[in-house]
Amino acid sequence: MTGQGAIDTSPTPDDSTRWRDPGLSPGERAEALIPLMTLEEKVAQLVGVWVGAGASGEGVAPHQTEMAGGPEWSTVIRHGLGQLTRPYGTAPVDPVAGARSLAASQAEIVATSRFGIPAQVHEECLTGFAAWRATVYPAPLSWGATFDPGLVEEMAGRIGRSLRAAGVHQGLAPVLDVTRDYRWGRTEETVSEDPYLVGTIGAAYVRGLEGAGVVATLKHFAGYSASRGGRNLAPVPMGRRELADVVLPPFEMALRLGGARSVMNSYAEIDGVPVAADDGLLTGLLRDEWGFAGTVVADYFAIRFLQKLHGVAADAAEAAGLALRAGIDVELPTVDTFGEPLIEAVKAGAVDEKLVDRALRRVLTQKAELGLLDEGWQCLPEGADRLRLDDPESQDIALRLARESAVLLRNTGDILPLAPGRRVALVGPVADDPMAMLGCYAFPAHVGAHPEHGLGLEIPSLREALGALVPRLAYAPGCDITGDDTSGIAAAATVAAASDVCVLAVGDRAGLFGRGTSGEGCDATDLRLPGVQSELVRAVLATGTPVVLVLLAGRPYALGEEADAAAAIVYAFFPGQRGGQALAEVLTGAVNPSGRLPVSVPRDAGGLPATYLSPWLGRRSQVSSVDPTPAFPFGHGLGYTTFEWSDVTEPGEPAAWPVDGEVSVAVTVRNAGPRPGTEVVQLYLHDPVAQTTRPVVRLVGHARVPLEPGEAARVTFGVPADVTSFTGVRGRRIVEPGEVELRFARSSADVVAAVPLRLTGDVREVGHERRLRPRARIERIAPEDRG
């Protein structure tokens, strides 16, 4: 499969085949191949082709319809091809047929080009392999709600194995953007508003995907989620300190603790500099300081956007040169600026060919790691003729994630679990909608409706799942998710009034670019429930029937008076294809909820949303009439049992904690209730005096502690002083001496005990090699040891 052609570079026989030698390192193989390639062959390895784009005219990326056009397939592959873009994720295709079709395309690429190098294939995989008939897992906010990196890693490993079985080498996930404004439509794709939680969960996802042999691609590097006004693809006004202390840490964790081999640039322009043209970020920080050696791939059309949207390039060639100099290696999704414009710019001397070689070296090294430079590489993966992307094992992981991610916010009078024999009304526009379970990167929501194919999966709605457990269930939708039709509200209120309890399900439908109420390009002007759902909530509450408010949503919606009037509130962030079953089990008590809020739930719909990561000036004060205190704080969540916390480490006076040392703090947790449950122990840092303003509290550790009734466990954190570091007034990351507290808490606002400590020594500068997380240990306590 060497595919020798007519171009004669006259190498010696040994030199011409040395890059095929599996005994050499991937880097050595890349170095051996580069001198043999023409400029056209080099550039061909730096582009992708979107094999499914444009057929329907309905784009799945911004500006796709105007930018996806390109040369004919035979012309594109003549010199080889770097990537194939989303062969499964653009239209419904049977997985087995898709694998065969992909193998045929790869065989053409191998046979046509001179060196016979296959394309690297990438797909989206944020909520599972974004392909028809593939398991849809809960959305990333649900991952954050679990506080369970181990389960997220298990999910990602399963996703990775599905990708590999289908012939896919690279997954465009996870999203590591830290939520900064809940109005942003892509809030559902983020893990949390807390960088430490995003980092621990994100690194776990990377370990799972990379452990399955799939290249994980970190998105979106960096700053994308901090756009002005919560608008997608809008300017980002943040300063470098917010970038360093809030936005960048999850990427550091995913690289160091996960081993990601690819990064995707952000569409953002930070303080007037588009990330796609920012060599200080993509090369100076990412590569020179952090030591990243993998590939940087362009977010779709991001290089052309330097001309079209940002106005920092006059034409395609200039855009290509800016991106290549900044450190972007691969243009996605299809051939554009890195095609003829780049080739002509190199020939004219406007772009140094050494920059092409630099990007090519990284691309070929990664292809060598994936086996794509090996002699005899197989186009069709073994077992592809039996490919199944939705199996019982995958569904089981999806169900466990959905169960762990459901968050019980309120339970007045123990209205939950629903008592057997009660008459239950189920009301609301998402109650009987399977799509309400899915995030915007799930295949059915991302690609859009194809009625002739169906969803390709069984996705029980809440009505279907709850009806299987509650015999006396009456239903009325009340209204639609969007629109202003209130004609069904009175009937829904009548159904609620005739019942002992009403489960009222409201929320979102995910989509892209205005086709949903949540998702990419589906931004909100405020945090009111979409459509007339708030009117429905008020009408049902007015009946006097106890209401269990269930939210199936992609962002936290403001819960003002409704939060106070509802007997119980359950929040689920697009819990995936088994989410209906999980919610029904939580409502009926078959599952004891253990989810915790990954984002705060605001009280007021207007005003600029603010996350819990705020200094004192951002809290409630006497100098403003606006109170930003949330209805429910970050980390909050209840269950159906009670936990007692005791024996917190008590040093008395502030204990010495060297600025280069570690301190050990511990707490005992006991299940004092009648049923098994899981407590989530959260550890926060409070730094009252520092040279720059600091968040009042920020998460630095967490542990899930499952306990049987009466069982206890000792939870110990070994906390390195490095986790207290922040960006000082001179712009360098430091550990600063002084008094601090480590706080054991049930949420960011519910502190059980504070451990006073004093960081001792001189101001210490730390960098990328600092310790990023504490060591956590959970030790079961035998009954005779409890005193």
Short mmCIF file of N, CA and C in Angstrom, two decimals, residues 82-184:
data_model
loop_
_atom_site.label_atom_id
_atom_site.label_comp_id
_atom_site.label_asym_id
_atom_site.label_seq_id
_atom_site.Cartn_x
_atom_site.Cartn_y
_atom_site.Cartn_z
N GLY A 82 -5.03 14.69 5.18
CA GLY A 82 -4.78 14.68 6.62
C GLY A 82 -5.90 14.06 7.42
N GLN A 83 -7.14 14.54 7.20
CA GLN A 83 -8.25 14.10 8.03
C GLN A 83 -9.51 13.89 7.20
N LEU A 84 -10.36 13.00 7.69
CA LEU A 84 -11.73 12.86 7.21
C LEU A 84 -12.65 13.36 8.32
N THR A 85 -13.53 14.27 7.97
CA THR A 85 -14.40 14.93 8.93
C THR A 85 -15.77 14.26 9.00
N ARG A 86 -16.08 13.72 10.12
CA ARG A 86 -17.42 13.27 10.51
C ARG A 86 -18.13 12.42 9.47
N PRO A 87 -17.56 11.30 9.07
CA PRO A 87 -18.25 10.43 8.11
C PRO A 87 -19.52 9.82 8.69
N TYR A 88 -19.60 9.68 10.01
CA TYR A 88 -20.80 9.12 10.63
C TYR A 88 -21.77 10.21 11.12
N GLY A 89 -21.25 11.40 11.36
CA GLY A 89 -22.01 12.37 12.13
C GLY A 89 -22.71 13.45 11.35
N THR A 90 -22.90 13.27 10.05
CA THR A 90 -23.54 14.30 9.25
C THR A 90 -24.95 13.91 8.81
N ALA A 91 -25.20 12.61 8.65
CA ALA A 91 -26.52 12.12 8.27
C ALA A 91 -26.67 10.70 8.80
N PRO A 92 -27.91 10.23 8.99
CA PRO A 92 -28.10 8.87 9.49
C PRO A 92 -27.50 7.83 8.55
N VAL A 93 -26.67 6.98 9.10
CA VAL A 93 -26.08 5.89 8.32
C VAL A 93 -25.96 4.68 9.24
N ASP A 94 -26.36 3.54 8.73
CA ASP A 94 -26.21 2.31 9.50
C ASP A 94 -24.74 2.12 9.86
N PRO A 95 -24.42 1.82 11.12
CA PRO A 95 -23.01 1.73 11.52
C PRO A 95 -22.19 0.76 10.69
N VAL A 96 -22.73 -0.41 10.36
CA VAL A 96 -21.97 -1.38 9.57
C VAL A 96 -21.73 -0.84 8.17
N ALA A 97 -22.78 -0.26 7.55
CA ALA A 97 -22.62 0.32 6.22
C ALA A 97 -21.65 1.50 6.28
N GLY A 98 -21.71 2.27 7.35
CA GLY A 98 -20.80 3.40 7.51
C GLY A 98 -19.35 2.97 7.60
N ALA A 99 -19.09 1.90 8.33
CA ALA A 99 -17.72 1.40 8.46
C ALA A 99 -17.19 0.92 7.11
N ARG A 100 -18.03 0.26 6.34
CA ARG A 100 -17.60 -0.21 5.01
C ARG A 100 -17.33 0.97 4.08
N SER A 101 -18.20 1.96 4.12
CA SER A 101 -18.03 3.14 3.28
C SER A 101 -16.75 3.90 3.65
N LEU A 102 -16.52 4.02 4.94
CA LEU A 102 -15.30 4.69 5.40
C LEU A 102 -14.06 3.92 4.95
N ALA A 103 -14.11 2.61 5.04
CA ALA A 103 -12.98 1.79 4.62
C ALA A 103 -12.72 1.96 3.12
N ALA A 104 -13.78 2.07 2.33
CA ALA A 104 -13.62 2.27 0.89
C ALA A 104 -12.95 3.61 0.61
N SER A 105 -13.36 4.65 1.35
CA SER A 105 -12.73 5.97 1.18
C SER A 105 -11.26 5.91 1.55
N GLN A 106 -10.95 5.25 2.64
CA GLN A 106 -9.55 5.12 3.05
C GLN A 106 -8.74 4.35 2.02
N ALA A 107 -9.32 3.31 1.45
CA ALA A 107 -8.61 2.54 0.43
C ALA A 107 -8.28 3.41 -0.78
N GLU A 108 -9.22 4.29 -1.16
CA GLU A 108 -8.96 5.21 -2.26
C GLU A 108 -7.82 6.17 -1.94
N ILE A 109 -7.83 6.70 -0.74
CA ILE A 109 -6.77 7.63 -0.33
C ILE A 109 -5.42 6.95 -0.37
N VAL A 110 -5.36 5.74 0.15
CA VAL A 110 -4.11 4.98 0.19
C VAL A 110 -3.61 4.66 -1.22
N ALA A 111 -4.54 4.28 -2.09
CA ALA A 111 -4.14 3.86 -3.43
C ALA A 111 -3.78 5.04 -4.33
N THR A 112 -4.39 6.18 -4.10
CA THR A 112 -4.23 7.32 -5.01
C THR A 112 -2.98 8.12 -4.71
N SER A 113 -2.67 8.33 -3.43
CA SER A 113 -1.57 9.21 -3.07
C SER A 113 -0.24 8.46 -3.11
N ARG A 114 0.85 9.19 -3.28
CA ARG A 114 2.16 8.58 -3.51
C ARG A 114 2.65 7.75 -2.33
N PHE A 115 2.42 8.24 -1.10
CA PHE A 115 2.95 7.54 0.07
C PHE A 115 1.93 6.59 0.70
N GLY A 116 0.69 6.63 0.24
CA GLY A 116 -0.30 5.69 0.74
C GLY A 116 -0.61 5.82 2.21
N ILE A 117 -0.67 7.05 2.71
CA ILE A 117 -0.96 7.27 4.13
C ILE A 117 -2.45 7.49 4.32
N PRO A 118 -3.11 6.70 5.17
CA PRO A 118 -4.55 6.91 5.40
C PRO A 118 -4.82 8.25 6.07
N ALA A 119 -6.06 8.67 5.98
CA ALA A 119 -6.50 9.88 6.68
C ALA A 119 -6.78 9.56 8.14
N GLN A 120 -6.56 10.51 8.99
CA GLN A 120 -7.00 10.42 10.38
C GLN A 120 -8.47 10.81 10.41
N VAL A 121 -9.31 10.02 11.05
CA VAL A 121 -10.75 10.24 11.06
C VAL A 121 -11.17 10.80 12.41
N HIS A 122 -11.95 11.88 12.40
CA HIS A 122 -12.44 12.42 13.67
C HIS A 122 -13.96 12.50 13.67
N GLU A 123 -14.48 12.44 14.88
CA GLU A 123 -15.92 12.56 15.10
C GLU A 123 -16.17 13.33 16.40
N GLU A 124 -17.36 13.87 16.52
CA GLU A 124 -17.80 14.43 17.79
C GLU A 124 -18.16 13.30 18.74
N CYS A 125 -17.91 13.50 20.04
CA CYS A 125 -18.23 12.42 20.99
C CYS A 125 -18.52 12.99 22.38
N LEU A 126 -19.12 14.16 22.44
CA LEU A 126 -19.33 14.81 23.73
C LEU A 126 -20.34 14.07 24.59
N THR A 127 -21.43 13.62 24.01
CA THR A 127 -22.41 12.84 24.78
C THR A 127 -22.49 11.42 24.23
N GLY A 128 -21.34 10.93 23.81
CA GLY A 128 -21.26 9.64 23.15
C GLY A 128 -20.89 9.85 21.70
N PHE A 129 -20.56 8.77 21.03
CA PHE A 129 -20.24 8.79 19.61
C PHE A 129 -21.43 9.42 18.89
N ALA A 130 -21.21 10.56 18.23
CA ALA A 130 -22.31 11.28 17.57
C ALA A 130 -22.63 10.62 16.24
N ALA A 131 -23.19 9.43 16.33
CA ALA A 131 -23.56 8.65 15.15
C ALA A 131 -24.95 8.06 15.37
N TRP A 132 -25.60 7.78 14.28
CA TRP A 132 -26.93 7.17 14.36
C TRP A 132 -26.83 5.81 15.04
N ARG A 133 -27.76 5.55 15.95
CA ARG A 133 -27.85 4.30 16.69
C ARG A 133 -26.72 4.11 17.69
N ALA A 134 -26.07 5.18 18.09
CA ALA A 134 -25.04 5.09 19.13
C ALA A 134 -25.62 5.58 20.45
N THR A 135 -25.19 4.96 21.54
CA THR A 135 -25.67 5.33 22.88
C THR A 135 -25.48 6.82 23.12
N VAL A 136 -26.53 7.45 23.66
CA VAL A 136 -26.45 8.87 24.04
C VAL A 136 -26.34 8.95 25.56
N TYR A 137 -25.21 9.43 26.03
CA TYR A 137 -24.96 9.56 27.46
C TYR A 137 -25.42 10.94 27.95
N PRO A 138 -25.48 11.14 29.25
CA PRO A 138 -25.83 12.46 29.77
C PRO A 138 -24.87 13.54 29.29
N ALA A 139 -25.36 14.78 29.24
CA ALA A 139 -24.56 15.92 28.81
C ALA A 139 -23.55 16.29 29.90
N PRO A 140 -22.50 17.05 29.54
CA PRO A 140 -21.42 17.34 30.49
C PRO A 140 -21.85 17.98 31.81
N LEU A 141 -22.87 18.83 31.82
CA LEU A 141 -23.31 19.36 33.12
C LEU A 141 -23.74 18.23 34.04
N SER A 142 -24.27 17.17 33.48
CA SER A 142 -24.62 16.01 34.29
C SER A 142 -23.37 15.32 34.82
N TRP A 143 -22.29 15.27 34.01
CA TRP A 143 -21.05 14.71 34.53
C TRP A 143 -20.61 15.47 35.76
N GLY A 144 -20.65 16.81 35.66
CA GLY A 144 -20.26 17.64 36.80
C GLY A 144 -21.13 17.38 38.01
N ALA A 145 -22.41 17.17 37.78
CA ALA A 145 -23.34 16.95 38.90
C ALA A 145 -23.05 15.65 39.64
N THR A 146 -22.40 14.70 38.99
CA THR A 146 -22.08 13.44 39.67
C THR A 146 -20.92 13.59 40.65
N PHE A 147 -20.02 14.56 40.42
CA PHE A 147 -18.77 14.65 41.20
C PHE A 147 -18.06 13.29 41.22
N ASP A 148 -18.14 12.56 40.10
CA ASP A 148 -17.66 11.18 40.05
C ASP A 148 -16.73 10.99 38.84
N PRO A 149 -15.45 11.36 38.95
CA PRO A 149 -14.53 11.19 37.82
C PRO A 149 -14.40 9.74 37.36
N GLY A 150 -14.46 8.80 38.29
CA GLY A 150 -14.29 7.40 37.92
C GLY A 150 -15.36 6.92 36.95
N LEU A 151 -16.60 7.30 37.19
CA LEU A 151 -17.69 6.88 36.31
C LEU A 151 -17.59 7.59 34.96
N VAL A 152 -17.17 8.84 34.96
CA VAL A 152 -16.99 9.57 33.70
C VAL A 152 -15.87 8.92 32.89
N GLU A 153 -14.79 8.50 33.54
CA GLU A 153 -13.71 7.80 32.84
C GLU A 153 -14.21 6.49 32.24
N GLU A 154 -15.05 5.77 32.98
CA GLU A 154 -15.61 4.53 32.46
C GLU A 154 -16.45 4.79 31.21
N MET A 155 -17.28 5.85 31.27
CA MET A 155 -18.08 6.24 30.10
C MET A 155 -17.20 6.55 28.90
N ALA A 156 -16.17 7.37 29.11
CA ALA A 156 -15.30 7.78 28.01
C ALA A 156 -14.57 6.59 27.41
N GLY A 157 -14.16 5.63 28.25
CA GLY A 157 -13.53 4.43 27.72
C GLY A 157 -14.46 3.66 26.81
N ARG A 158 -15.73 3.61 27.20
CA ARG A 158 -16.72 2.91 26.37
C ARG A 158 -16.91 3.64 25.04
N ILE A 159 -16.99 4.98 25.11
CA ILE A 159 -17.12 5.77 23.89
C ILE A 159 -15.92 5.55 22.98
N GLY A 160 -14.72 5.55 23.58
CA GLY A 160 -13.50 5.37 22.79
C GLY A 160 -13.47 4.04 22.07
N ARG A 161 -13.91 2.98 22.74
CA ARG A 161 -13.90 1.67 22.10
C ARG A 161 -14.89 1.62 20.93
N SER A 162 -16.02 2.33 21.05
CA SER A 162 -16.97 2.40 19.94
C SER A 162 -16.37 3.13 18.76
N LEU A 163 -15.68 4.23 19.04
CA LEU A 163 -15.04 4.99 17.97
C LEU A 163 -14.00 4.15 17.24
N ARG A 164 -13.14 3.48 17.99
CA ARG A 164 -12.09 2.66 17.37
C ARG A 164 -12.69 1.54 16.53
N ALA A 165 -13.74 0.93 17.03
CA ALA A 165 -14.38 -0.17 16.30
C ALA A 165 -14.95 0.30 14.98
N ALA A 166 -15.31 1.60 14.91
CA ALA A 166 -15.89 2.15 13.69
C ALA A 166 -14.86 2.76 12.76
N GLY A 167 -13.57 2.71 13.14
CA GLY A 167 -12.52 3.26 12.30
C GLY A 167 -12.24 4.73 12.54
N VAL A 168 -12.63 5.23 13.70
CA VAL A 168 -12.42 6.64 14.05
C VAL A 168 -11.21 6.73 14.98
N HIS A 169 -10.34 7.72 14.74
CA HIS A 169 -9.10 7.84 15.49
C HIS A 169 -9.08 8.98 16.49
N GLN A 170 -9.95 9.95 16.33
CA GLN A 170 -9.88 11.17 17.13
C GLN A 170 -11.28 11.62 17.51
N GLY A 171 -11.46 11.97 18.78
CA GLY A 171 -12.73 12.46 19.27
C GLY A 171 -12.64 13.93 19.66
N LEU A 172 -13.59 14.73 19.20
CA LEU A 172 -13.58 16.16 19.52
C LEU A 172 -14.28 16.39 20.86
N ALA A 173 -13.62 16.01 21.93
CA ALA A 173 -14.13 16.16 23.29
C ALA A 173 -12.95 15.87 24.22
N PRO A 174 -13.04 16.36 25.46
CA PRO A 174 -14.16 17.02 26.12
C PRO A 174 -14.11 18.54 25.97
N VAL A 175 -15.25 19.17 26.28
CA VAL A 175 -15.31 20.63 26.40
C VAL A 175 -14.86 21.00 27.81
N LEU A 176 -13.84 21.85 27.89
CA LEU A 176 -13.29 22.25 29.18
C LEU A 176 -13.53 23.73 29.49
N ASP A 177 -14.44 24.34 28.75
CA ASP A 177 -14.81 25.72 29.04
C ASP A 177 -15.49 25.79 30.40
N VAL A 178 -15.08 26.76 31.21
CA VAL A 178 -15.69 26.98 32.52
C VAL A 178 -16.87 27.93 32.34
N THR A 179 -18.03 27.53 32.84
CA THR A 179 -19.22 28.36 32.69
C THR A 179 -19.02 29.72 33.35
N ARG A 180 -19.24 30.79 32.59
CA ARG A 180 -19.12 32.14 33.12
C ARG A 180 -20.43 32.92 33.04
N ASP A 181 -21.30 32.55 32.10
CA ASP A 181 -22.58 33.24 31.91
C ASP A 181 -23.59 32.21 31.45
N TYR A 182 -24.58 31.95 32.31
CA TYR A 182 -25.53 30.88 32.04
C TYR A 182 -26.39 31.15 30.81
N ARG A 183 -26.42 32.38 30.35
CA ARG A 183 -27.22 32.69 29.15
C ARG A 183 -26.59 32.10 27.89
N TRP A 184 -25.31 31.80 27.95
CA TRP A 184 -24.61 31.21 26.81
C TRP A 184 -25.24 29.87 26.47
#
